[in-house]
Tab-separated table of C-alpha atoms in Angstrom:
chain	number	residue	atom	x	y	z
A	1	UNK	CA	108.656	14.840	45.503
A	2	UNK	CA	109.722	12.238	43.052
A	3	UNK	CA	106.774	10.198	42.739
A	4	UNK	CA	108.155	9.471	39.305
A	5	UNK	CA	110.073	7.163	37.268
A	6	UNK	CA	113.384	8.444	37.066
A	7	UNK	CA	115.573	6.346	34.710
A	8	UNK	CA	119.241	6.146	35.515
A	9	UNK	CA	122.359	8.397	34.716
A	10	UNK	CA	124.708	10.528	36.352
A	11	UNK	CA	124.245	13.708	37.799
A	12	UNK	CA	125.594	17.077	37.050
A	13	UNK	CA	125.038	19.831	34.386
A	14	UNK	CA	124.185	18.794	31.018
A	15	UNK	CA	124.833	21.640	28.487
A	16	UNK	CA	123.499	22.587	25.168
A	17	UNK	CA	120.503	21.928	23.051
A	18	UNK	CA	121.957	18.681	21.622
A	19	UNK	CA	119.644	16.385	19.428
A	20	UNK	CA	117.739	13.834	21.419
A	21	UNK	CA	119.364	10.300	21.130
A	22	UNK	CA	116.128	8.751	20.095
A	23	UNK	CA	116.684	10.557	16.656
A	24	UNK	CA	120.107	9.071	16.055
A	25	UNK	CA	120.432	6.029	13.891
A	26	UNK	CA	121.131	2.721	15.737
A	27	UNK	CA	124.321	1.094	13.795
A	28	UNK	CA	123.369	-2.436	14.691
A	29	UNK	CA	120.329	-4.115	16.340
A	30	UNK	CA	122.932	-6.774	17.561
A	31	UNK	CA	124.940	-4.381	19.728
A	32	UNK	CA	123.048	-4.942	22.925
A	33	UNK	CA	124.542	-5.269	26.265
A	34	UNK	CA	123.439	-8.284	28.178
A	35	UNK	CA	123.219	-8.570	31.956
A	36	UNK	CA	126.218	-10.642	33.166
A	37	UNK	CA	124.367	-12.670	35.687
A	38	UNK	CA	120.871	-12.984	36.911
A	39	UNK	CA	121.455	-14.860	40.002
A	40	UNK	CA	119.617	-13.681	42.906
A	41	UNK	CA	117.487	-11.374	40.893
A	42	UNK	CA	113.763	-11.599	39.829
A	43	UNK	CA	113.278	-11.973	36.370
A	44	UNK	CA	111.313	-8.480	36.306
A	45	UNK	CA	114.468	-6.761	37.774
A	46	UNK	CA	116.838	-8.522	35.419
A	47	UNK	CA	114.672	-7.244	32.211
A	48	UNK	CA	114.483	-3.826	33.806
A	49	UNK	CA	118.416	-3.739	34.067
A	50	UNK	CA	119.156	-4.998	30.823
A	51	UNK	CA	116.598	-2.233	29.274
A	52	UNK	CA	118.588	0.412	31.284
A	53	UNK	CA	121.999	-0.919	29.973
A	54	UNK	CA	120.506	-0.533	26.341
A	55	UNK	CA	118.521	2.354	26.461
A	56	UNK	CA	120.140	5.272	24.306
A	57	UNK	CA	118.359	8.004	26.624
A	58	UNK	CA	120.169	6.526	29.723
A	59	UNK	CA	123.435	6.367	27.870
A	60	UNK	CA	123.051	9.793	26.899
A	61	UNK	CA	122.117	10.977	30.031
A	62	UNK	CA	125.365	9.606	31.668
A	63	UNK	CA	127.482	10.948	28.910
A	64	UNK	CA	126.183	14.333	29.115
A	65	UNK	CA	125.920	14.869	32.628
A	66	UNK	CA	122.025	14.752	33.252
A	67	UNK	CA	120.493	13.296	36.392
A	68	UNK	CA	118.112	11.054	34.413
A	69	UNK	CA	116.743	10.209	31.051
A	70	UNK	CA	113.534	12.179	31.936
A	71	UNK	CA	115.700	15.267	30.971
A	72	UNK	CA	115.264	14.713	27.263
A	73	UNK	CA	111.534	14.446	27.675
A	74	UNK	CA	111.530	17.942	28.705
A	75	UNK	CA	113.936	18.962	25.937
A	76	UNK	CA	112.028	17.120	23.458
A	77	UNK	CA	108.747	19.043	24.571
A	78	UNK	CA	110.481	22.176	24.557
A	79	UNK	CA	112.111	21.732	21.047
A	80	UNK	CA	108.419	21.233	19.765
A	81	UNK	CA	106.456	23.770	21.637
A	82	UNK	CA	109.390	26.406	22.480
A	83	UNK	CA	107.994	26.907	26.179
A	84	UNK	CA	111.365	27.532	27.844
A	85	UNK	CA	113.149	30.816	27.272
A	86	UNK	CA	116.088	32.895	28.690
A	87	UNK	CA	114.910	34.891	31.548
A	88	UNK	CA	111.921	32.735	32.619
A	89	UNK	CA	111.026	31.861	36.284
A	90	UNK	CA	110.338	28.180	36.704
A	91	UNK	CA	108.977	25.834	39.533
A	92	UNK	CA	109.845	22.216	39.237
A	93	UNK	CA	107.540	20.031	41.154
A	94	UNK	CA	108.811	16.576	42.198
A	95	UNK	CA	112.165	17.614	41.046
A	96	UNK	CA	114.164	14.494	42.009
A	97	UNK	CA	116.603	13.393	40.712
A	98	UNK	CA	117.132	16.654	38.907
A	99	UNK	CA	116.784	15.893	35.221
A	100	UNK	CA	114.160	18.741	34.427
A	101	UNK	CA	115.865	20.905	36.858
A	102	UNK	CA	119.004	20.842	34.998
A	103	UNK	CA	117.255	21.695	31.616
A	104	UNK	CA	115.303	24.477	32.999
A	105	UNK	CA	118.452	26.096	34.448
A	106	UNK	CA	120.411	25.698	30.971
A	107	UNK	CA	117.464	26.985	28.947
A	108	UNK	CA	116.626	29.979	31.437
A	109	UNK	CA	120.058	31.121	32.111
A	110	UNK	CA	119.637	30.867	35.694
A	111	UNK	CA	122.703	31.340	37.806
A	112	UNK	CA	123.511	31.176	41.760
A	113	UNK	CA	123.741	34.895	41.368
A	114	UNK	CA	119.973	35.345	39.786
A	115	UNK	CA	118.119	32.415	40.918
A	116	UNK	CA	115.295	31.721	38.166
A	117	UNK	CA	114.593	28.030	38.814
A	118	UNK	CA	113.369	26.510	42.252
A	119	UNK	CA	112.592	22.719	42.459
A	120	UNK	CA	111.087	20.789	45.413
A	121	UNK	CA	111.101	17.228	46.139
A	122	UNK	CA	110.967	15.115	49.504
A	123	UNK	CA	113.604	12.731	48.245
A	124	UNK	CA	117.290	13.686	48.364
A	125	UNK	CA	118.989	14.925	45.184
A	126	UNK	CA	122.357	16.458	44.225
A	127	UNK	CA	122.565	20.217	44.092
A	128	UNK	CA	122.055	21.695	40.452
A	129	UNK	CA	123.996	24.997	40.171
A	130	UNK	CA	121.811	27.704	39.302
A	131	UNK	CA	118.654	26.405	41.048
A	132	UNK	CA	117.388	26.292	44.475
A	133	UNK	CA	116.300	22.889	45.758
A	134	UNK	CA	113.851	22.692	48.716
A	135	UNK	CA	113.883	19.073	50.391
A	136	UNK	CA	110.115	18.833	51.412
A	137	UNK	CA	106.985	17.368	50.241
A	138	UNK	CA	104.997	19.483	47.787
A	139	UNK	CA	101.791	18.357	49.415
A	140	UNK	CA	102.671	20.095	52.901
A	141	UNK	CA	100.535	23.017	53.782
A	142	UNK	CA	103.495	25.259	53.788
A	143	UNK	CA	105.257	24.046	50.683
A	144	UNK	CA	103.556	26.721	48.204
A	145	UNK	CA	104.585	29.714	50.322
A	146	UNK	CA	108.004	28.293	50.520
A	147	UNK	CA	108.334	27.851	46.825
A	148	UNK	CA	107.282	31.407	46.115
A	149	UNK	CA	109.580	32.836	48.922
A	150	UNK	CA	112.604	30.994	47.300
A	151	UNK	CA	111.484	32.597	43.891
A	152	UNK	CA	111.608	36.056	45.436
A	153	UNK	CA	107.895	36.557	45.529
A	154	UNK	CA	107.792	36.579	41.678
A	155	UNK	CA	105.095	34.779	39.722
A	156	UNK	CA	106.483	31.873	37.864
A	157	UNK	CA	106.523	31.845	33.966
A	158	UNK	CA	106.117	28.205	34.043
A	159	UNK	CA	105.148	25.380	36.289
A	160	UNK	CA	106.531	21.853	35.586
A	161	UNK	CA	105.658	18.649	37.263
A	162	UNK	CA	106.868	15.004	36.534
A	163	UNK	CA	105.299	13.753	39.545
A	164	UNK	CA	103.724	10.324	39.275
A	165	UNK	CA	102.396	8.351	42.387
A	166	UNK	CA	104.450	4.935	42.956
A	167	UNK	CA	102.960	2.257	40.698
A	168	UNK	CA	101.084	-0.522	42.296
A	169	UNK	CA	100.852	-2.624	39.209
A	170	UNK	CA	96.898	-2.033	38.952
A	171	UNK	CA	96.607	0.641	36.229
A	172	UNK	CA	93.352	2.261	37.360
A	173	UNK	CA	94.675	2.845	40.912
A	174	UNK	CA	98.020	4.239	39.606
A	175	UNK	CA	95.721	6.319	37.210
A	176	UNK	CA	93.737	8.000	39.919
A	177	UNK	CA	96.611	8.449	42.397
A	178	UNK	CA	98.644	10.279	39.678
A	179	UNK	CA	95.796	12.306	38.698
A	180	UNK	CA	95.332	13.584	42.156
A	181	UNK	CA	98.725	14.988	41.987
A	182	UNK	CA	97.991	16.608	38.649
A	183	UNK	CA	94.972	18.291	40.352
A	184	UNK	CA	97.082	19.594	43.271
A	185	UNK	CA	99.708	20.674	40.934
A	186	UNK	CA	97.260	22.473	38.876
A	187	UNK	CA	95.589	23.997	41.704
A	188	UNK	CA	99.059	25.723	42.773
A	189	UNK	CA	99.770	26.806	39.259
A	190	UNK	CA	96.533	28.719	38.979
A	191	UNK	CA	97.455	30.768	42.071
A	192	UNK	CA	100.866	31.476	41.018
A	193	UNK	CA	101.541	31.758	37.456
A	194	UNK	CA	101.571	34.945	35.833
A	195	UNK	CA	99.307	35.702	33.043
A	196	UNK	CA	100.504	34.056	29.824
A	197	UNK	CA	102.413	31.410	31.770
A	198	UNK	CA	102.328	27.641	30.970
A	199	UNK	CA	101.719	24.671	32.813
A	200	UNK	CA	103.217	21.122	32.188
A	201	UNK	CA	102.558	18.216	33.947
A	202	UNK	CA	102.494	14.111	33.715
A	203	UNK	CA	99.643	12.172	33.481
A	204	UNK	CA	98.719	8.639	32.727
A	205	UNK	CA	96.362	7.290	29.871
A	206	UNK	CA	93.254	5.728	31.153
A	207	UNK	CA	90.521	8.551	30.715
A	208	UNK	CA	90.945	12.293	31.685
A	209	UNK	CA	88.379	13.458	34.188
A	210	UNK	CA	86.296	16.010	32.348
A	211	UNK	CA	86.232	18.386	35.334
A	212	UNK	CA	90.100	18.709	35.198
A	213	UNK	CA	90.124	19.028	31.427
A	214	UNK	CA	87.569	21.790	31.767
A	215	UNK	CA	89.446	23.407	34.493
A	216	UNK	CA	92.507	23.640	32.146
A	217	UNK	CA	90.582	24.779	29.050
A	218	UNK	CA	88.694	27.456	31.205
A	219	UNK	CA	92.029	28.881	32.216
A	220	UNK	CA	94.511	28.444	29.374
A	221	UNK	CA	94.494	29.523	25.779
A	222	UNK	CA	95.478	26.103	24.534
A	223	UNK	CA	95.629	22.347	26.054
A	224	UNK	CA	97.317	19.482	24.423
A	225	UNK	CA	98.425	16.131	25.230
A	226	UNK	CA	101.965	15.173	24.549
A	227	UNK	CA	104.019	12.109	24.228
A	228	UNK	CA	107.592	12.850	23.690
A	229	UNK	CA	109.755	10.347	21.740
A	230	UNK	CA	111.933	9.739	25.163
A	231	UNK	CA	108.724	8.088	26.657
A	232	UNK	CA	109.293	4.636	26.658
A	233	UNK	CA	107.419	2.172	24.072
A	234	UNK	CA	104.490	0.815	25.908
A	235	UNK	CA	104.526	3.466	28.617
A	236	UNK	CA	100.892	4.816	29.594
A	237	UNK	CA	102.520	8.337	30.566
A	238	UNK	CA	101.447	11.428	28.632
A	239	UNK	CA	102.036	14.967	29.450
A	240	UNK	CA	99.398	17.939	29.721
A	241	UNK	CA	100.766	20.877	28.144
A	242	UNK	CA	98.406	23.974	28.994
A	243	UNK	CA	99.820	27.361	27.414
A	244	UNK	CA	98.935	31.024	27.966
A	245	UNK	CA	97.358	31.438	31.423
A	246	UNK	CA	94.484	33.683	30.991
A	247	UNK	CA	95.067	35.134	34.495
A	248	UNK	CA	93.030	35.055	37.698
A	249	UNK	CA	89.554	36.686	37.842
A	250	UNK	CA	90.013	40.412	39.035
A	251	UNK	CA	87.714	41.608	41.873
A	252	UNK	CA	85.142	43.910	40.381
A	253	UNK	CA	85.646	47.572	41.526
A	254	UNK	CA	84.339	51.090	40.561
A	255	UNK	CA	86.344	54.033	39.438
A	256	UNK	CA	87.254	54.937	42.739
A	257	UNK	CA	88.991	51.647	43.153
A	258	UNK	CA	86.465	50.383	45.776
A	259	UNK	CA	83.872	47.445	45.403
A	260	UNK	CA	80.629	48.679	44.435
A	261	UNK	CA	78.983	47.319	47.776
A	262	UNK	CA	81.318	49.371	49.682
A	263	UNK	CA	80.733	52.654	48.078
């Protein structure tokens, strides 16, 4: 459910742990592509298009076959924290247009023969070889069960979410709406993650609800805010990275395996 800003780029399978384009030196500040004509466009649309044409991450995504520049955000977070590993099972919430799914497939080694990555979105997206994609709204009641079935009933090692509500231009409203998506994604993660697993989710600056932050800290060993270099200058987006899930509380039982009240 791509409630997110996706950036541009070609769709396909990027490969390898290549360095992020933001780390490369720009040879000249004068080498900017300008929009040939702004006729019929609003100023905001023209500025957005010009920014896209000159964005090194957009150019790199197109050259390397990623569905969007957002792929580099996940790559940069992984390069810093090492959360993606071979053989892991991953669920990608709000997967369209597919950049995060592509990176997850690359770094887990997921294949069509052994699917380790499952994505979900209500928007159309191109297939990602090595991943199962569900065209469905994650907020639907049956979505969690469908995701787990697609993963073969195995508990995921990582739940990732780049979901963000469509922006209204009113920062407080956008923050509240996106925080709701974070809460829903976290609730799902707490139900399905294996002990020791991780949760990564987009959020917006503007004040983190204390209850949500406490919930993260109570259920994970470490919780940090991350702003990868690929996040645009001036963007209010951040990411929650909660690592090492403590596990769900176990039902108290006696040595005979029964609850004390049942003995």
